[in-house]
mmCIF file of C-alpha atoms in Angstrom:
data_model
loop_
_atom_site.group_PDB
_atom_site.id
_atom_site.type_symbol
_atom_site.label_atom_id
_atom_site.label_comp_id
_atom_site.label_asym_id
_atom_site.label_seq_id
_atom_site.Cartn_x
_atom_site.Cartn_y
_atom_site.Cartn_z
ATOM 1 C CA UNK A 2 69.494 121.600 103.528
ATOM 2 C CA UNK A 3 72.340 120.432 101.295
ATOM 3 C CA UNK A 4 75.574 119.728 102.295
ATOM 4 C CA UNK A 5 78.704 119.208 100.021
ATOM 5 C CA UNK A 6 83.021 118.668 100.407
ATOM 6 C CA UNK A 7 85.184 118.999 97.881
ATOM 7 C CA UNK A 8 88.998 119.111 97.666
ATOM 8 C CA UNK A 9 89.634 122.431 95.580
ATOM 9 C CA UNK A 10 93.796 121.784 95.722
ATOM 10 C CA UNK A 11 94.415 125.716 96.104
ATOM 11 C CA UNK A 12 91.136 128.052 97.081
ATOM 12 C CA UNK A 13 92.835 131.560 95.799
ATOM 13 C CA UNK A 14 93.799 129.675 92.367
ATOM 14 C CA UNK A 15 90.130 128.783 91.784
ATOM 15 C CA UNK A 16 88.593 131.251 93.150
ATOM 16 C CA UNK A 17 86.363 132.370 90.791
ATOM 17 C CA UNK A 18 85.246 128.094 89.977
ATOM 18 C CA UNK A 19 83.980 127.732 93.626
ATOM 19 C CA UNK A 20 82.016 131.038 93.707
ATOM 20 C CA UNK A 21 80.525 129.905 90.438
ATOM 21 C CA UNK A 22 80.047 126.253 91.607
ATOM 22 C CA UNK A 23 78.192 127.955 95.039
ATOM 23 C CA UNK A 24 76.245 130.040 92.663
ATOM 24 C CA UNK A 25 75.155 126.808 90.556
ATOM 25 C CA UNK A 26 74.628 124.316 93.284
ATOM 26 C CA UNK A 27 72.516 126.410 95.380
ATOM 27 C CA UNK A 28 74.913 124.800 98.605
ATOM 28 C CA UNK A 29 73.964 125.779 101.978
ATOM 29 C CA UNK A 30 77.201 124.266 103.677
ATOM 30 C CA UNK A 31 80.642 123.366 102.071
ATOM 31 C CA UNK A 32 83.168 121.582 103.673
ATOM 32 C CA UNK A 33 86.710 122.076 101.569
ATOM 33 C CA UNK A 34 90.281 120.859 101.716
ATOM 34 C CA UNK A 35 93.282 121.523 100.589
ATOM 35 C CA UNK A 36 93.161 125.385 100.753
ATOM 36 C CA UNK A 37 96.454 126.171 100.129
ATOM 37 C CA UNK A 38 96.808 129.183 102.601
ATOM 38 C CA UNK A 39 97.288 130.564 106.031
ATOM 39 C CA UNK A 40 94.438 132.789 107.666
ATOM 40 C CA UNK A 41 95.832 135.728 106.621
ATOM 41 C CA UNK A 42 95.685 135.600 102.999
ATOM 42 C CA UNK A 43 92.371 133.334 102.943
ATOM 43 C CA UNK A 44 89.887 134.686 100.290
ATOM 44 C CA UNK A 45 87.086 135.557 102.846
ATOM 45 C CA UNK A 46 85.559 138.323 100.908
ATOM 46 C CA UNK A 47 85.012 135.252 98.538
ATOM 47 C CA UNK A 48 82.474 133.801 100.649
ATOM 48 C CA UNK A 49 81.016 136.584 102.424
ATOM 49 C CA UNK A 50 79.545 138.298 99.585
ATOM 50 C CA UNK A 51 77.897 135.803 99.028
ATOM 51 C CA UNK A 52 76.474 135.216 102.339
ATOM 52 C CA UNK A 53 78.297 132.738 103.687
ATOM 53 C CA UNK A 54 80.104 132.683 107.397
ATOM 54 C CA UNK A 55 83.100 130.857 107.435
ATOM 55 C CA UNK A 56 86.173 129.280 109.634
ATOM 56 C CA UNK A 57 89.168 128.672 108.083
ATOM 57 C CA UNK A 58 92.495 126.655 109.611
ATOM 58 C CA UNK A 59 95.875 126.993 107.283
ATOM 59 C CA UNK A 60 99.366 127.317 108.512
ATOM 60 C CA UNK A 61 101.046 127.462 105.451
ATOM 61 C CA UNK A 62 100.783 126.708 101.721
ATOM 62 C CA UNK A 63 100.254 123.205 102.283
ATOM 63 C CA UNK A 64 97.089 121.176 103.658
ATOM 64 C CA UNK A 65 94.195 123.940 104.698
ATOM 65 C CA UNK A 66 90.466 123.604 105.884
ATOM 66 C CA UNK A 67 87.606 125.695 105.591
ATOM 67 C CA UNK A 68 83.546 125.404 106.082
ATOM 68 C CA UNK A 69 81.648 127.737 104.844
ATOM 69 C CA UNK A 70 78.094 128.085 105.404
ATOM 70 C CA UNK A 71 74.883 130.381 105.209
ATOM 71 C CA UNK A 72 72.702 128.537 107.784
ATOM 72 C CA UNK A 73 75.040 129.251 110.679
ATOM 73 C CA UNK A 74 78.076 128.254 111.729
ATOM 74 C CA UNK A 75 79.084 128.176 115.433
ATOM 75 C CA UNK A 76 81.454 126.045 117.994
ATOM 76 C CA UNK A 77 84.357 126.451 115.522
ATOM 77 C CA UNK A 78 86.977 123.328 116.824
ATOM 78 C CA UNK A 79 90.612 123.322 115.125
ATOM 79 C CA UNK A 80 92.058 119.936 115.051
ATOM 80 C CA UNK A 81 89.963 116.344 117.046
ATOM 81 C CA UNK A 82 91.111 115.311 120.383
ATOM 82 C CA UNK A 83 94.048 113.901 120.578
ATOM 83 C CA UNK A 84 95.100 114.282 116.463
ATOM 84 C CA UNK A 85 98.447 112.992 115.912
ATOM 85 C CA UNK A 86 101.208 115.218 115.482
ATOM 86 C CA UNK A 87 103.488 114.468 112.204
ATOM 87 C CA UNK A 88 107.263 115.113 112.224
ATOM 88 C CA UNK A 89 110.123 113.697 110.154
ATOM 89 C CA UNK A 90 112.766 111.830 111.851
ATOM 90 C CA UNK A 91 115.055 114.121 113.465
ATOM 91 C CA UNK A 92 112.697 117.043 113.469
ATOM 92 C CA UNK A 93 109.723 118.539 115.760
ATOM 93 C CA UNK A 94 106.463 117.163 115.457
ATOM 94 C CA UNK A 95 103.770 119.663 114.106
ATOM 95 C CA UNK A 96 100.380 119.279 113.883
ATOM 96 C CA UNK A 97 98.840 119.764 110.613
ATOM 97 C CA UNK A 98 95.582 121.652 109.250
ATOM 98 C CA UNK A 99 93.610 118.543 108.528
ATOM 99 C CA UNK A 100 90.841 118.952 110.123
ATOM 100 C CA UNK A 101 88.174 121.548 111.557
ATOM 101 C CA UNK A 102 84.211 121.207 112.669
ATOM 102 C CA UNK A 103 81.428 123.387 112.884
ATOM 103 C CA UNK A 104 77.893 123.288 113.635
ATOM 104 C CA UNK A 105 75.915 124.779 111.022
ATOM 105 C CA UNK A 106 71.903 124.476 111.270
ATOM 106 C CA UNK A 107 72.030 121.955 113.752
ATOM 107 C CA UNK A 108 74.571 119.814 112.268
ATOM 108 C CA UNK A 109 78.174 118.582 113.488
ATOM 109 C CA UNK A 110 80.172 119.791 109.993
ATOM 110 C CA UNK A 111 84.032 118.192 110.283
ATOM 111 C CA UNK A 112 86.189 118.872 107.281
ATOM 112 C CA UNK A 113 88.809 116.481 106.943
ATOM 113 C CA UNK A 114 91.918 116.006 105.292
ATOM 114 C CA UNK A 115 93.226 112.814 105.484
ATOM 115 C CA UNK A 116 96.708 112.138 105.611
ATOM 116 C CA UNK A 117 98.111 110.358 102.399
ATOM 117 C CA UNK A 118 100.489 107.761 103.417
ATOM 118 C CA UNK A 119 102.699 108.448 100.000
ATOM 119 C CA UNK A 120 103.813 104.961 100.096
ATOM 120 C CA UNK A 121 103.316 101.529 102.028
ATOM 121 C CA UNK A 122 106.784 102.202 104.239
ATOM 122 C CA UNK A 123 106.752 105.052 104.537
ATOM 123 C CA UNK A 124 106.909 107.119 107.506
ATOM 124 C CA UNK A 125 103.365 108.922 107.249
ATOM 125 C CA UNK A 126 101.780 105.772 106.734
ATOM 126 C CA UNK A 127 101.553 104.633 110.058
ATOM 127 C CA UNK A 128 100.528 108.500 110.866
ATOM 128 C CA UNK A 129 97.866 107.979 108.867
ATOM 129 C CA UNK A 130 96.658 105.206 110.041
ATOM 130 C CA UNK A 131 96.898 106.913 113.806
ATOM 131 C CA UNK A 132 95.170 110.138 112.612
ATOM 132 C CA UNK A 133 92.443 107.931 111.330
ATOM 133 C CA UNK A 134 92.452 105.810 114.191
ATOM 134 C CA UNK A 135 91.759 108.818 116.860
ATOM 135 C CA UNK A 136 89.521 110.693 114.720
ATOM 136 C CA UNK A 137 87.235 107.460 114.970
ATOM 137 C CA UNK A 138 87.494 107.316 118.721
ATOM 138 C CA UNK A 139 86.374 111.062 118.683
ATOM 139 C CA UNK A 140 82.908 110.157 116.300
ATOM 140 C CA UNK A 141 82.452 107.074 118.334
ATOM 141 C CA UNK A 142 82.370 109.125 121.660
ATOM 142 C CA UNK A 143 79.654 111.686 119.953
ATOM 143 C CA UNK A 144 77.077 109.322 119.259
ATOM 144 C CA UNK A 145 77.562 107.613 122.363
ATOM 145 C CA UNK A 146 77.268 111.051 124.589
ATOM 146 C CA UNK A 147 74.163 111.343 122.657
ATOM 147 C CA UNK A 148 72.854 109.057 119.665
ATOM 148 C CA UNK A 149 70.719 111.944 118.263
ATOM 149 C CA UNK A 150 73.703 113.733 117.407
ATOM 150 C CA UNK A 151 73.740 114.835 113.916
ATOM 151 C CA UNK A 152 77.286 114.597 112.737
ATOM 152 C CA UNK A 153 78.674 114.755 109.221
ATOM 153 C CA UNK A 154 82.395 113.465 108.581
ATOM 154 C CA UNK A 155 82.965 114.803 105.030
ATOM 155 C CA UNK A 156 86.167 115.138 103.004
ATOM 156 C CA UNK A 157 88.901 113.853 101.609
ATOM 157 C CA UNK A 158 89.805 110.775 102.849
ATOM 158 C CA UNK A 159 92.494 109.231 100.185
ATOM 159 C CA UNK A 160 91.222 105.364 101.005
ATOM 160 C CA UNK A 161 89.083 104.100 97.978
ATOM 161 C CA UNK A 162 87.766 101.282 100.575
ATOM 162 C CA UNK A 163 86.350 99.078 97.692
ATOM 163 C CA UNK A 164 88.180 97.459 94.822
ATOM 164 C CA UNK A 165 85.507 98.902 92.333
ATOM 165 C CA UNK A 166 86.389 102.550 93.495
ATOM 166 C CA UNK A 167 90.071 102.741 91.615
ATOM 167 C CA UNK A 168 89.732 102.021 87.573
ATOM 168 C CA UNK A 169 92.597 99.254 87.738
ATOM 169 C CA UNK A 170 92.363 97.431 91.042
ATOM 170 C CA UNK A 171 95.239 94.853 90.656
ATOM 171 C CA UNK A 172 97.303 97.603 89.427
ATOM 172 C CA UNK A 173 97.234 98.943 92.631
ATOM 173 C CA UNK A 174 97.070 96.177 94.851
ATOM 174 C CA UNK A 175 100.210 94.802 92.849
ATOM 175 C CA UNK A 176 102.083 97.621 92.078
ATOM 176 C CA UNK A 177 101.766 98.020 96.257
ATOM 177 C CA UNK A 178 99.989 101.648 95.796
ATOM 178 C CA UNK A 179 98.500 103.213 98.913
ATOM 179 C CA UNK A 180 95.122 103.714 99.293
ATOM 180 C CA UNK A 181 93.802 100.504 98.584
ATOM 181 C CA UNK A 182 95.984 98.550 101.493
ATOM 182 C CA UNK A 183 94.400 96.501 104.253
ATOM 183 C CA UNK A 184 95.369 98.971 107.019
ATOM 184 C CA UNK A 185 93.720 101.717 105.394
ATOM 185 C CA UNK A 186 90.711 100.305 104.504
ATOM 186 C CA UNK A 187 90.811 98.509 108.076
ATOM 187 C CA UNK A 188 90.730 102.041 109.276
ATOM 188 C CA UNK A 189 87.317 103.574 106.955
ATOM 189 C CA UNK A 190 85.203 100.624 107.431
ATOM 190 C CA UNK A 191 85.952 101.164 111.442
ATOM 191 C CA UNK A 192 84.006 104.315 111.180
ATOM 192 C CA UNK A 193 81.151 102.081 109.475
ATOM 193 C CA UNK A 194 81.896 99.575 112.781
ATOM 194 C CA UNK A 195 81.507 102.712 115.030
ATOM 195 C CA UNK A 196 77.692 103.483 113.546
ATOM 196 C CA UNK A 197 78.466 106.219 110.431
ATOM 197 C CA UNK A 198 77.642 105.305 106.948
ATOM 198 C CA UNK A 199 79.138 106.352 103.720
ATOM 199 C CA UNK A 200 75.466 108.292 102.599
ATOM 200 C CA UNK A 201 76.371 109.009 99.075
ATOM 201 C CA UNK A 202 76.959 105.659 97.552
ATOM 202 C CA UNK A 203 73.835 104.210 97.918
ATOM 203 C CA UNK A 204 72.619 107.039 95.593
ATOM 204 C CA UNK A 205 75.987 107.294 93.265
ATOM 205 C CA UNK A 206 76.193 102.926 92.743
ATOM 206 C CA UNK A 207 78.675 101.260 90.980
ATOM 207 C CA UNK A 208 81.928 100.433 89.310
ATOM 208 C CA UNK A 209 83.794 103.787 87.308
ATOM 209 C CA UNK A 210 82.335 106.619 89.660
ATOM 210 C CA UNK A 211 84.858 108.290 91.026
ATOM 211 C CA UNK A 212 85.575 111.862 92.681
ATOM 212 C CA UNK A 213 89.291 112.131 91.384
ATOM 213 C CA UNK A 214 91.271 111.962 88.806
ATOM 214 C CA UNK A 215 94.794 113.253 88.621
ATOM 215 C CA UNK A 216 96.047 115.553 86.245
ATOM 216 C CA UNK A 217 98.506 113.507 84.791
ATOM 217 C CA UNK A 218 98.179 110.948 82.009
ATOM 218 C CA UNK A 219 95.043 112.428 80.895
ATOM 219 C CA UNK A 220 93.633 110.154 83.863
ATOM 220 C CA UNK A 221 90.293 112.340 83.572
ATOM 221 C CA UNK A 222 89.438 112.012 79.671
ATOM 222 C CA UNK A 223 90.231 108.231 80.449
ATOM 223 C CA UNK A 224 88.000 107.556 83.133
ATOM 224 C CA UNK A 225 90.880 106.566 85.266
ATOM 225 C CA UNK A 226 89.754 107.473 88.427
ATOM 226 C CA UNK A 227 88.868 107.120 92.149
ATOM 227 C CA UNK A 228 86.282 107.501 94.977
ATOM 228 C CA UNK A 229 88.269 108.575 97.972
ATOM 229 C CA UNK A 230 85.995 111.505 98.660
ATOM 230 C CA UNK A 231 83.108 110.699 101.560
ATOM 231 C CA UNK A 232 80.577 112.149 103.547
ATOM 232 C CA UNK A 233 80.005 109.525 106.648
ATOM 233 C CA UNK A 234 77.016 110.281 109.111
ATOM 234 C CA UNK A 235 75.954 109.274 112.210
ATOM 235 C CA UNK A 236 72.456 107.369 112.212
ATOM 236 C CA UNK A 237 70.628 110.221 113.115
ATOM 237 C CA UNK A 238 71.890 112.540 110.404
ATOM 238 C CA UNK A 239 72.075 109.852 107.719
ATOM 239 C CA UNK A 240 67.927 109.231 108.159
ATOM 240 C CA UNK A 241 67.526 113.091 107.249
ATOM 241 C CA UNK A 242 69.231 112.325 104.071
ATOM 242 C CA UNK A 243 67.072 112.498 100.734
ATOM 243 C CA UNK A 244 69.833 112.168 98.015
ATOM 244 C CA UNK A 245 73.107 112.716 97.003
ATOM 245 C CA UNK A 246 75.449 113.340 94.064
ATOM 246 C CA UNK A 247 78.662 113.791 92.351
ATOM 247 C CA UNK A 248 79.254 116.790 90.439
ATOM 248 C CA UNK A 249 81.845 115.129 87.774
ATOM 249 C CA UNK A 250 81.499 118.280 85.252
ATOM 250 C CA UNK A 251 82.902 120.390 87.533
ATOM 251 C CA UNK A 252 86.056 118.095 87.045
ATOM 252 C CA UNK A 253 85.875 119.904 83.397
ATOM 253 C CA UNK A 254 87.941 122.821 81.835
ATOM 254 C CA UNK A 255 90.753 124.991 82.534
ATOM 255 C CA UNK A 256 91.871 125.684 86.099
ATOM 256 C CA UNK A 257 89.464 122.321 87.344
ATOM 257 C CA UNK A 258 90.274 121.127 91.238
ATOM 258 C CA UNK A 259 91.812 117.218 90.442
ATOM 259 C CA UNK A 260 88.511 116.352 93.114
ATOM 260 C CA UNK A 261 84.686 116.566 91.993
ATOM 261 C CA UNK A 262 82.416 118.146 94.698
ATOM 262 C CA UNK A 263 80.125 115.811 96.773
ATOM 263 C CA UNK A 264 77.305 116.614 97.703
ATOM 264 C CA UNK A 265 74.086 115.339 99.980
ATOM 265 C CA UNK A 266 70.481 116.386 100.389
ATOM 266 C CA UNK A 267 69.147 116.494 103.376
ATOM 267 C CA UNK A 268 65.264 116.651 105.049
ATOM 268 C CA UNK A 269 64.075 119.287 107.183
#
């Protein structure tokens, strides 16, 4: 079975990249982010010609998550126990479409959208570091229930955890970016602490491979990049898997997602 995520930063507006990229990649389960849209005007016909089932969670044109999958797809669950709530000061909290899990041929599929905290001070930092904070209680609690549970935490997480996963480390660590700050890594390698591993790196090693690049400053052509785009298993799931990959080319062209897809290969 193969697995994938990938940040597509607006579904409807590329459309016609992810059916090709589904067609190409021969994907059996996609975990994406950033759709862009509510439920109602979510491209399902998109998917289902194609043979894929999927479950969708968008509230507006902002955040969005989505699996899609042709090996089944049941126990849809909006939103993790206990996911914090996010509300400027002054204004009702709402809770955000970050996040939504599946099973889907016997395996725990969550789609994540991490929170980014914009800036070191500000306010959605510390949510953030919260969201991240529960979500881990939540993966730790599924392994312990039962530690043959195949789970698969897989999106974008906006922490590059290692200095070698940004192209210009002490800019960021001196120009006090986010991403790169002890809290937030604090907060990935705690899901490392709590039994999952990062499964793609072993097979994607090394300094200047990344999974985005923005759009601005020609960042891509430059090979300014970063890796803040992870698939995390639990044990069990992470000793089915065979391989894994970036797909950087489909960073190429017109109407490109700023994200590659990710994607992991899995035993029967």
């Amino acid at each position: 079975m193969k697995i994938a995520t990938w940040n597509v930063n607006s579904l409807r507006a590329r459309a016609d990249r992810v059916e090709a990229w589904l067609q190409r990649s021969d994907c059996d389960v996609l975990a994406i982010q950033e759709t862009k849209c509510k439920d109602e005007n979510f491209p399902w016909e998109l998917f289902e010609r194609m043979g894929y089932e999927v479950a969708h969670f968008g509230l507006s044109q902002w955040n969005g998550v989505a699996i899609a999958s042709r090996v089944g797809l049941t126990d849809v669950e909006r939103t993790f126990p206990d996911q914090p709530t996010f509300g400027k000061a002054g204004k009702d909290p709402v809770q955000e479409a970050r996040a939504i899990a599946a099973t889907c041929g016997g395996v725990r599929i969550w789609s994540l959208y991490v929170p980014n905290g914009r800036s070191l001070d500000d306010e959605h930092m510390p949510y953030k570091i919260k969201w991240l904070e529960n979500l881990k209680t939540h993966a730790q609690e599924l392994v312990a229930v039962d530690p043959a549970a195949q789970v698969a935490l897989m999106g974008d997480w906006n922490i590059a955890p290692l200095d070698e996963d940004v192209w210009d480390i002490d800019l960021f660590v001196n120009g006090g970016y986010t991403h790169v700050s002890p809290p937030e890594r604090e907060a990935f390698h705690a899901f490392e602490s709590a039994g999952y591993t990062d499964v793609v790196r072993p097979y994607t090693p090394g300094p200047g491979v990344y999974t985005y690049w923005d759009y601005t400053q020609l960042r891509f052509p430059k090979k300014e990049g970063m890796r803040i785009d992870f698939a995390l298993a639990s044990p069990a799931l992470a000793a089915r898997v065979t391989g894994a990959s970036i797909d950087r080319e489909e960073r190429k062209g017109k109407g490109a997602s700023d994200h590659a897809p990710v994607l992991v290969d899995l035993a029967d």
